[in-house]
mmCIF file of C-alpha atoms in Angstrom:
data_model
loop_
_atom_site.group_PDB
_atom_site.id
_atom_site.type_symbol
_atom_site.label_atom_id
_atom_site.label_comp_id
_atom_site.label_asym_id
_atom_site.label_seq_id
_atom_site.Cartn_x
_atom_site.Cartn_y
_atom_site.Cartn_z
ATOM 1 C CA MET A 276 44.601 89.191 110.449
ATOM 2 C CA ILE A 277 41.534 90.256 108.505
ATOM 3 C CA ARG A 278 38.701 87.794 108.454
ATOM 4 C CA LYS A 279 36.074 87.039 105.848
ATOM 5 C CA LYS A 280 32.542 85.730 106.028
ATOM 6 C CA SER A 281 33.526 82.720 103.964
ATOM 7 C CA ARG A 282 32.907 79.361 105.617
ATOM 8 C CA ARG A 283 35.267 77.610 103.240
ATOM 9 C CA GLU A 284 38.324 75.817 104.602
ATOM 10 C CA GLU A 285 41.706 76.019 102.974
ATOM 11 C CA SER A 286 43.780 72.926 102.289
ATOM 12 C CA LEU A 287 46.584 72.153 104.720
ATOM 13 C CA ASP A 288 50.030 70.777 103.843
ATOM 14 C CA HIS A 289 50.220 68.095 106.529
ATOM 15 C CA ALA A 290 53.711 67.001 105.584
ATOM 16 C CA GLU A 291 55.052 70.521 105.885
ATOM 17 C CA LEU A 292 53.298 71.148 109.197
ATOM 18 C CA ALA A 293 54.481 67.816 110.569
ATOM 19 C CA ARG A 294 58.046 68.781 109.646
ATOM 20 C CA LEU A 295 57.730 72.042 111.577
ATOM 21 C CA LEU A 296 56.220 70.515 114.723
ATOM 22 C CA PRO A 297 58.119 68.731 117.488
ATOM 23 C CA ALA A 298 57.818 65.017 118.074
ATOM 24 C CA PRO A 299 54.723 63.932 120.057
ATOM 25 C CA GLY A 300 55.122 64.419 123.775
ATOM 26 C CA ASP A 301 57.935 66.979 123.515
ATOM 27 C CA PRO A 302 56.723 70.111 125.360
ATOM 28 C CA HIS A 303 59.675 72.271 124.296
ATOM 29 C CA LEU A 304 59.859 74.303 121.104
ATOM 30 C CA SER A 305 62.746 76.580 120.229
ATOM 31 C CA LEU A 306 62.124 80.198 119.268
ATOM 32 C CA ASP A 307 62.917 79.685 115.592
ATOM 33 C CA ARG A 308 60.502 76.758 115.400
ATOM 34 C CA HIS A 309 57.878 78.854 117.230
ATOM 35 C CA LEU A 310 58.208 81.449 114.497
ATOM 36 C CA LEU A 311 58.108 78.903 111.692
ATOM 37 C CA LEU A 312 54.980 77.301 113.141
ATOM 38 C CA GLU A 313 53.356 80.683 113.647
ATOM 39 C CA GLU A 314 54.083 81.689 110.057
ATOM 40 C CA HIS A 315 52.633 78.450 108.710
ATOM 41 C CA LEU A 316 49.496 78.697 110.860
ATOM 42 C CA MET A 317 48.855 82.313 109.956
ATOM 43 C CA ASN A 318 49.330 81.596 106.254
ATOM 44 C CA GLU A 319 46.624 78.952 106.536
ATOM 45 C CA ILE A 320 44.044 81.080 108.346
ATOM 46 C CA GLN A 321 44.763 84.559 106.992
ATOM 47 C CA PRO A 322 42.566 85.648 104.077
ATOM 48 C CA THR A 323 43.991 88.013 101.468
ATOM 49 C CA ALA A 324 41.493 90.887 101.413
ATOM 50 C CA PRO A 325 39.599 92.990 103.964
ATOM 51 C CA ALA A 326 36.130 91.881 105.012
ATOM 52 C CA PRO A 327 34.073 92.637 108.099
ATOM 53 C CA ALA A 328 33.340 89.193 109.466
ATOM 54 C CA PRO A 329 35.559 86.292 110.491
ATOM 55 C CA SER A 330 35.749 82.792 109.145
ATOM 56 C CA ARG A 331 34.116 80.113 111.272
ATOM 57 C CA ARG A 332 35.617 76.893 110.015
ATOM 58 C CA ALA A 333 38.601 75.292 111.695
ATOM 59 C CA LEU A 334 42.189 74.936 110.723
ATOM 60 C CA LEU A 335 42.439 71.168 111.057
ATOM 61 C CA ILE A 336 45.769 69.638 112.059
ATOM 62 C CA GLY A 337 46.059 65.892 111.765
ATOM 63 C CA VAL A 338 49.343 65.511 113.617
ATOM 64 C CA PRO A 339 50.010 65.689 117.366
ATOM 65 C CA VAL A 340 50.380 69.227 118.729
ATOM 66 C CA THR A 341 51.210 70.016 122.340
ATOM 67 C CA ALA A 342 49.356 72.802 124.129
ATOM 68 C CA ALA A 343 52.669 74.502 124.903
ATOM 69 C CA ALA A 344 53.661 74.503 121.239
ATOM 70 C CA LEU A 345 50.303 75.867 120.139
ATOM 71 C CA ALA A 346 50.231 78.626 122.738
ATOM 72 C CA GLY A 347 53.804 79.524 121.927
ATOM 73 C CA ALA A 348 53.070 79.848 118.244
ATOM 74 C CA PHE A 349 50.282 82.356 118.843
ATOM 75 C CA ALA A 350 52.190 84.199 121.535
ATOM 76 C CA PHE A 351 54.817 85.110 118.958
ATOM 77 C CA THR A 352 52.285 86.268 116.373
ATOM 78 C CA THR A 353 52.491 89.986 115.572
ATOM 79 C CA LEU A 354 50.073 92.006 113.508
ATOM 80 C CA ALA A 355 50.665 94.964 111.261
ATOM 81 C CA GLY A 356 48.237 96.155 108.604
ATOM 82 C CA SER A 357 47.147 99.005 106.391
ATOM 83 C CA GLY A 358 45.467 102.048 107.802
ATOM 84 C CA GLY A 359 46.360 101.500 111.455
ATOM 85 C CA SER A 360 49.103 102.873 113.611
ATOM 86 C CA GLY A 361 51.608 100.386 112.222
ATOM 87 C CA THR A 362 52.304 99.234 115.756
ATOM 88 C CA THR A 363 52.531 95.468 116.062
ATOM 89 C CA THR A 364 50.664 93.630 118.778
ATOM 90 C CA ALA A 365 50.764 90.099 120.159
ATOM 91 C CA THR A 366 47.871 87.798 119.330
ATOM 92 C CA PRO A 367 46.413 86.202 122.486
ATOM 93 C CA PRO A 368 46.926 82.427 122.583
ATOM 94 C CA PRO A 369 43.778 80.406 121.919
ATOM 95 C CA VAL A 370 41.883 78.682 124.716
ATOM 96 C CA GLU A 371 40.235 75.301 124.753
ATOM 97 C CA ALA A 372 36.686 75.536 123.408
ATOM 98 C CA PRO A 373 33.862 75.235 125.945
ATOM 99 C CA VAL A 374 31.570 72.218 125.812
ATOM 100 C CA VAL A 375 27.841 72.508 126.544
ATOM 101 C CA PRO A 376 24.936 70.039 126.702
ATOM 102 C CA ILE A 377 23.238 69.630 123.319
ATOM 103 C CA GLU A 378 19.588 70.621 123.539
ATOM 104 C CA PRO A 379 17.417 69.152 120.776
ATOM 105 C CA GLY A 380 15.655 71.536 118.416
ATOM 106 C CA SER A 381 11.994 71.367 117.453
ATOM 107 C CA THR A 382 9.667 72.765 114.800
ATOM 108 C CA ALA A 383 6.649 72.653 117.130
ATOM 109 C CA GLN A 384 6.889 76.318 118.080
ATOM 110 C CA LEU A 385 8.745 77.546 114.978
ATOM 111 C CA ALA A 386 5.893 79.485 113.370
ATOM 112 C CA SER A 387 4.810 81.279 116.551
ATOM 113 C CA THR A 388 8.385 82.021 117.637
ATOM 114 C CA VAL A 389 9.278 83.533 114.270
ATOM 115 C CA GLU A 390 6.166 85.689 114.342
ATOM 116 C CA HIS A 391 7.159 87.028 117.768
ATOM 117 C CA ILE A 392 10.675 87.763 116.478
ATOM 118 C CA ALA A 393 9.392 89.376 113.268
ATOM 119 C CA ALA A 394 6.894 91.522 115.193
ATOM 120 C CA ALA A 395 9.644 92.741 117.502
ATOM 121 C CA ALA A 396 11.834 93.552 114.496
ATOM 122 C CA SER A 397 9.025 95.460 112.779
ATOM 123 C CA ALA A 398 8.364 97.531 115.889
ATOM 124 C CA SER A 399 12.015 98.368 116.546
ATOM 125 C CA LYS A 400 13.225 101.911 115.988
ATOM 126 C CA THR A 401 16.059 101.177 113.599
ATOM 127 C CA PRO A 402 18.502 104.081 113.274
ATOM 128 C CA GLU A 403 18.875 105.223 109.659
ATOM 129 C CA PRO A 404 22.327 106.475 108.690
ATOM 130 C CA GLY A 405 22.590 109.601 106.569
ATOM 131 C CA PRO A 406 25.351 110.889 104.277
ATOM 132 C CA GLY A 407 28.646 111.202 106.125
ATOM 133 C CA GLN A 408 27.479 108.999 109.007
ATOM 134 C CA TYR A 409 28.600 105.529 110.026
ATOM 135 C CA ILE A 410 26.924 102.382 111.306
ATOM 136 C CA TYR A 411 28.642 101.404 114.554
ATOM 137 C CA ILE A 412 28.490 97.829 115.886
ATOM 138 C CA LYS A 413 30.155 96.713 119.110
ATOM 139 C CA SER A 414 30.317 92.982 119.753
ATOM 140 C CA LYS A 415 31.888 90.433 122.035
ATOM 141 C CA VAL A 416 33.148 87.490 119.988
ATOM 142 C CA SER A 417 35.094 84.254 119.985
ATOM 143 C CA TYR A 418 35.843 82.336 116.798
ATOM 144 C CA LEU A 419 37.385 78.996 116.016
ATOM 145 C CA SER A 420 41.183 79.060 115.866
ATOM 146 C CA VAL A 421 42.571 75.527 115.584
ATOM 147 C CA SER A 422 41.312 71.978 115.874
ATOM 148 C CA HIS A 423 43.768 69.094 116.090
ATOM 149 C CA THR A 424 43.781 65.411 116.822
ATOM 150 C CA ASP A 425 46.446 64.116 119.170
ATOM 151 C CA THR A 426 45.978 60.312 119.092
ATOM 152 C CA ASP A 427 42.817 59.694 121.177
ATOM 153 C CA LYS A 428 42.622 63.242 122.570
ATOM 154 C CA PRO A 429 41.084 65.584 119.984
ATOM 155 C CA LYS A 430 40.982 69.211 121.099
ATOM 156 C CA THR A 431 39.461 72.348 119.658
ATOM 157 C CA TRP A 432 40.837 75.814 120.357
ATOM 158 C CA VAL A 433 39.021 79.136 120.070
ATOM 159 C CA GLN A 434 39.906 82.769 120.497
ATOM 160 C CA PRO A 435 39.410 84.161 124.008
ATOM 161 C CA LEU A 436 36.275 86.293 124.211
ATOM 162 C CA HIS A 437 37.156 89.814 123.125
ATOM 163 C CA ILE A 438 35.646 93.088 121.908
ATOM 164 C CA ARG A 439 35.233 93.853 118.216
ATOM 165 C CA GLU A 440 34.034 97.228 116.872
ATOM 166 C CA THR A 441 33.154 98.151 113.299
ATOM 167 C CA TRP A 442 32.246 101.386 111.549
ATOM 168 C CA ASN A 443 30.751 101.324 108.042
ATOM 169 C CA SER A 444 29.371 104.047 105.811
ATOM 170 C CA PRO A 445 25.861 103.511 104.385
ATOM 171 C CA ASP A 446 27.345 102.612 100.979
ATOM 172 C CA ASP A 447 30.025 100.413 102.621
ATOM 173 C CA LYS A 448 32.779 102.212 100.712
ATOM 174 C CA GLN A 449 34.402 103.466 103.902
ATOM 175 C CA GLY A 450 34.870 101.593 107.149
ATOM 176 C CA TRP A 451 37.056 100.777 110.105
ATOM 177 C CA LEU A 452 37.624 97.705 112.276
ATOM 178 C CA ASP A 453 39.083 97.766 115.770
ATOM 179 C CA GLU A 454 39.704 94.348 117.312
ATOM 180 C CA PRO A 455 42.520 94.587 119.887
ATOM 181 C CA GLY A 456 44.810 91.581 119.834
ATOM 182 C CA TYR A 457 43.594 90.506 116.400
ATOM 183 C CA GLN A 458 44.310 93.629 114.372
ATOM 184 C CA PRO A 459 47.178 96.154 114.505
ATOM 185 C CA LYS A 460 46.950 98.655 117.359
ATOM 186 C CA GLY A 461 44.330 101.261 116.540
ATOM 187 C CA GLY A 462 42.573 99.080 113.976
ATOM 188 C CA ILE A 463 42.495 98.735 110.199
ATOM 189 C CA THR A 464 40.596 100.261 107.323
ATOM 190 C CA LEU A 465 37.625 98.476 105.781
ATOM 191 C CA ASP A 466 37.497 100.835 102.803
ATOM 192 C CA SER A 467 36.330 98.918 99.758
ATOM 193 C CA ASP A 468 35.307 99.443 96.158
ATOM 194 C CA VAL A 469 33.616 96.031 95.925
ATOM 195 C CA GLU A 470 30.156 96.161 94.371
ATOM 196 C CA ASN A 471 27.511 95.401 96.996
ATOM 197 C CA HIS A 472 25.715 92.048 96.902
ATOM 198 C CA LEU A 473 24.194 89.594 99.397
ATOM 199 C CA GLY A 474 27.626 88.436 100.518
ATOM 200 C CA ALA A 475 28.906 92.001 100.937
ATOM 201 C CA PRO A 476 25.856 94.146 101.666
ATOM 202 C CA SER A 477 25.717 97.817 102.534
ATOM 203 C CA TYR A 478 22.839 99.590 104.238
ATOM 204 C CA ASP A 479 21.995 101.243 100.922
ATOM 205 C CA TYR A 480 21.941 97.822 99.244
ATOM 206 C CA LEU A 481 19.729 96.312 101.943
ATOM 207 C CA LYS A 482 17.139 99.023 101.309
ATOM 208 C CA THR A 483 16.725 97.667 97.769
ATOM 209 C CA LEU A 484 15.897 94.092 98.846
ATOM 210 C CA PRO A 485 12.281 92.841 98.718
ATOM 211 C CA THR A 486 10.422 92.750 102.025
ATOM 212 C CA ASP A 487 8.117 89.949 100.929
ATOM 213 C CA PRO A 488 9.586 86.800 102.593
ATOM 214 C CA ASP A 489 8.960 84.533 99.570
ATOM 215 C CA ALA A 490 10.496 86.958 97.100
ATOM 216 C CA LEU A 491 13.421 87.591 99.443
ATOM 217 C CA LEU A 492 14.120 83.898 99.933
ATOM 218 C CA LYS A 493 13.899 83.270 96.175
ATOM 219 C CA LYS A 494 16.520 85.975 95.611
ATOM 220 C CA ILE A 495 18.789 84.512 98.299
ATOM 221 C CA TYR A 496 18.652 81.015 96.776
ATOM 222 C CA LYS A 497 19.253 82.406 93.282
ATOM 223 C CA GLU A 498 22.231 84.583 94.174
ATOM 224 C CA THR A 499 23.923 81.977 96.379
ATOM 225 C CA LYS A 500 23.494 79.058 93.961
ATOM 226 C CA GLY A 501 26.533 76.787 94.036
ATOM 227 C CA GLN A 502 27.897 78.263 97.270
ATOM 228 C CA GLY A 503 28.275 76.576 100.650
ATOM 229 C CA ASN A 504 27.672 72.977 101.653
ATOM 230 C CA SER A 505 24.071 72.884 100.415
ATOM 231 C CA PRO A 506 21.545 75.401 99.040
ATOM 232 C CA ASP A 507 19.502 75.369 102.268
ATOM 233 C CA GLN A 508 22.520 75.770 104.536
ATOM 234 C CA GLN A 509 23.923 78.587 102.421
ATOM 235 C CA ALA A 510 20.580 80.402 102.489
ATOM 236 C CA PHE A 511 20.507 80.163 106.288
ATOM 237 C CA THR A 512 24.126 81.305 106.509
ATOM 238 C CA THR A 513 23.448 84.282 104.246
ATOM 239 C CA VAL A 514 20.528 85.475 106.376
ATOM 240 C CA GLY A 515 22.647 85.077 109.512
ATOM 241 C CA ASP A 516 25.484 87.107 108.044
ATOM 242 C CA LEU A 517 23.059 89.948 107.342
ATOM 243 C CA LEU A 518 22.156 90.016 111.049
ATOM 244 C CA MET A 519 25.685 90.246 112.456
ATOM 245 C CA GLU A 520 27.462 93.539 111.806
ATOM 246 C CA GLN A 521 24.830 95.546 110.001
ATOM 247 C CA VAL A 522 21.767 97.704 110.572
ATOM 248 C CA ALA A 523 18.837 96.830 108.322
ATOM 249 C CA PRO A 524 15.476 98.556 107.825
ATOM 250 C CA ALA A 525 12.866 97.185 110.238
ATOM 251 C CA LYS A 526 10.619 95.722 107.505
ATOM 252 C CA LEU A 527 13.548 93.906 105.944
ATOM 253 C CA ASN A 528 14.633 92.483 109.303
ATOM 254 C CA ALA A 529 11.159 91.036 109.815
ATOM 255 C CA ALA A 530 11.180 89.615 106.282
ATOM 256 C CA LEU A 531 14.577 87.979 106.855
ATOM 257 C CA TYR A 532 13.278 86.086 109.892
ATOM 258 C CA ARG A 533 10.099 84.991 108.113
ATOM 259 C CA ALA A 534 12.171 83.888 105.116
ATOM 260 C CA ALA A 535 14.542 81.918 107.340
ATOM 261 C CA ALA A 536 11.611 80.018 108.861
ATOM 262 C CA LYS A 537 10.814 78.680 105.380
ATOM 263 C CA ILE A 538 14.252 77.082 104.970
ATOM 264 C CA PRO A 539 14.058 73.299 105.505
ATOM 265 C CA GLY A 540 15.795 72.140 108.666
ATOM 266 C CA VAL A 541 15.335 75.328 110.722
ATOM 267 C CA VAL A 542 14.267 74.599 114.305
ATOM 268 C CA VAL A 543 13.739 76.352 117.630
ATOM 269 C CA VAL A 544 16.155 75.672 120.492
ATOM 270 C CA ASP A 545 14.569 76.713 123.778
ATOM 271 C CA HIS A 546 17.775 77.549 125.640
ATOM 272 C CA ALA A 547 20.974 79.090 124.290
ATOM 273 C CA LYS A 548 23.546 81.527 125.655
ATOM 274 C CA ASP A 549 25.376 84.272 123.760
ATOM 275 C CA ALA A 550 28.964 85.466 124.232
ATOM 276 C CA ALA A 551 27.880 87.954 126.902
ATOM 277 C CA GLY A 552 26.301 85.156 128.963
ATOM 278 C CA ARG A 553 22.743 86.219 128.159
ATOM 279 C CA GLU A 554 20.178 83.424 128.067
ATOM 280 C CA GLY A 555 17.841 83.282 125.097
ATOM 281 C CA ILE A 556 15.796 81.266 122.658
ATOM 282 C CA ALA A 557 17.318 80.384 119.292
ATOM 283 C CA LEU A 558 16.481 79.779 115.668
ATOM 284 C CA ALA A 559 18.947 77.151 114.515
ATOM 285 C CA ARG A 560 20.000 74.890 111.674
ATOM 286 C CA LEU A 561 22.379 71.927 111.547
ATOM 287 C CA ASP A 562 24.953 71.771 108.762
ATOM 288 C CA GLN A 563 24.926 68.073 107.933
ATOM 289 C CA GLN A 564 28.356 68.211 106.322
ATOM 290 C CA THR A 565 30.292 69.960 109.093
ATOM 291 C CA GLY A 566 28.158 68.677 111.968
ATOM 292 C CA ASP A 567 27.771 72.073 113.618
ATOM 293 C CA ARG A 568 24.522 73.867 114.415
ATOM 294 C CA THR A 569 24.336 77.620 113.982
ATOM 295 C CA GLU A 570 22.031 79.298 116.506
ATOM 296 C CA TRP A 571 20.684 82.864 116.301
ATOM 297 C CA ILE A 572 19.844 83.863 119.853
ATOM 298 C CA PHE A 573 16.985 86.164 120.878
ATOM 299 C CA ASP A 574 15.820 87.614 124.171
ATOM 300 C CA PRO A 575 13.070 85.252 125.429
ATOM 301 C CA LYS A 576 10.859 88.166 126.523
ATOM 302 C CA THR A 577 11.443 90.955 123.995
ATOM 303 C CA TYR A 578 12.564 88.724 121.082
ATOM 304 C CA THR A 579 15.325 91.152 120.135
ATOM 305 C CA TYR A 580 18.447 89.699 118.533
ATOM 306 C CA LEU A 581 21.242 89.066 121.052
ATOM 307 C CA GLY A 582 23.946 87.195 119.170
ATOM 308 C CA SER A 583 24.852 83.812 117.765
ATOM 309 C CA ARG A 584 26.494 80.533 118.663
ATOM 310 C CA ALA A 585 27.803 77.513 116.769
ATOM 311 C CA VAL A 586 27.616 74.185 118.593
ATOM 312 C CA GLN A 587 29.033 70.932 117.261
ATOM 313 C CA VAL A 588 26.197 68.384 117.244
ATOM 314 C CA LYS A 589 27.843 65.525 115.348
ATOM 315 C CA GLN A 590 31.508 64.601 115.733
ATOM 316 C CA VAL A 591 33.344 65.621 112.566
ATOM 317 C CA ASP A 592 37.113 65.983 112.112
ATOM 318 C CA GLY A 593 37.679 65.223 115.783
ATOM 319 C CA VAL A 594 35.480 68.072 117.084
ATOM 320 C CA LYS A 595 33.467 66.644 119.999
ATOM 321 C CA PRO A 596 29.678 67.039 120.195
ATOM 322 C CA GLY A 597 28.730 69.957 122.436
ATOM 323 C CA THR A 598 31.842 71.981 121.539
ATOM 324 C CA VAL A 599 31.066 75.685 121.098
ATOM 325 C CA THR A 600 33.147 76.707 118.097
ATOM 326 C CA GLU A 601 31.783 80.240 117.758
ATOM 327 C CA SER A 602 30.075 82.693 120.076
ATOM 328 C CA THR A 603 29.011 86.302 119.497
ATOM 329 C CA ALA A 604 27.000 88.963 121.293
ATOM 330 C CA VAL A 605 25.911 92.295 119.851
ATOM 331 C CA LEU A 606 26.463 94.806 122.647
ATOM 332 C CA GLU A 607 25.566 98.002 120.812
ATOM 333 C CA ARG A 608 24.244 99.187 117.439
ATOM 334 C CA ALA A 609 24.178 102.894 116.648
ATOM 335 C CA VAL A 610 24.665 105.553 114.010
ATOM 336 C CA VAL A 611 27.558 107.969 114.636
ATOM 337 C CA ASP A 612 28.827 111.064 112.859
ATOM 338 C CA ALA A 613 32.441 110.069 112.281
ATOM 339 C CA GLN A 614 34.609 107.029 111.681
ATOM 340 C CA LYS A 615 36.052 105.651 114.954
ATOM 341 C CA GLN A 616 33.546 107.723 116.952
ATOM 342 C CA ARG A 617 31.696 105.854 119.692
ATOM 343 C CA PRO A 618 28.075 106.551 120.691
ATOM 344 C CA GLY A 619 27.700 109.411 123.132
ATOM 345 C CA ALA A 620 31.098 110.886 122.216
ATOM 346 C CA HIS A 621 32.146 113.621 119.846
ATOM 347 C CA GLY A 622 34.805 113.325 117.187
ATOM 348 C CA ALA A 623 36.898 110.405 116.008
ATOM 349 C CA ASP A 624 38.511 108.117 118.567
ATOM 350 C CA ALA A 625 36.157 109.517 121.215
#
């Protein structure tokens, strides 16, 4: 399953899904019904074209689903895609999403915190990829899988934490994704002929963006007009997507943070934890429509970017407040000389 950056949800045929599911309270599901349910679920959450980042929003099921049925459906999922070994692999069953205390955000320290983050970004020694090289990003991630309401017991399910590795050429025309358990064994190609833009940026494209925060933010609002749940939320989302699986010039990184601080609704959350368990301070914004708060997490001492988290703040569609629906941690960023090469190794698949 190849995931996109899109936050949009797809519509769900409740009548069809209800027909495929067992009656409430029945823990048994035959193999053929497992496969039917799996096919229906995957059709709902599987995008149609390659893209480097996964979708965050839930597949919402409004009929009762037993844990055994849900786990069984994913246990029978197999993956096979272009560019990989062709070997199918089982998708790990989702796990119940963790729930954390909701810490209120504040604007009191926003200006000073952003300046610390921007200064750290400006001083960082960002690797610059050359012709024939690849940007390598290794992350630990967990994304939303399924949310369902079973009478008075709503539950949200997420992927188990797992490793995700990407390789992208500076022009983003060539790439590779390896995400064991969620892609075919060996990975899939990310080769693309899509013209670069803010929603699909390459390193070469990022070098053309303005490094003045006001000019940068104006461009973001202009090019994302009509997208997302609101102009402000989409602007924040766009900046966040540029931070995830990409290397950007140091001056642009600093400008992105300063631009984000100008978006209404952005706050500082003093305590947040990334997917690797690292404690940090976060820049965050609440999506009023979905009720979840996206948090970009930084080291509290060095102010380097650690990862991100999405926490449900308001109950929407049965997702309880405090539910962590997304968690990421950037473990390594580097420039390597070959696709599928890992830092410190020589040659592909090293």
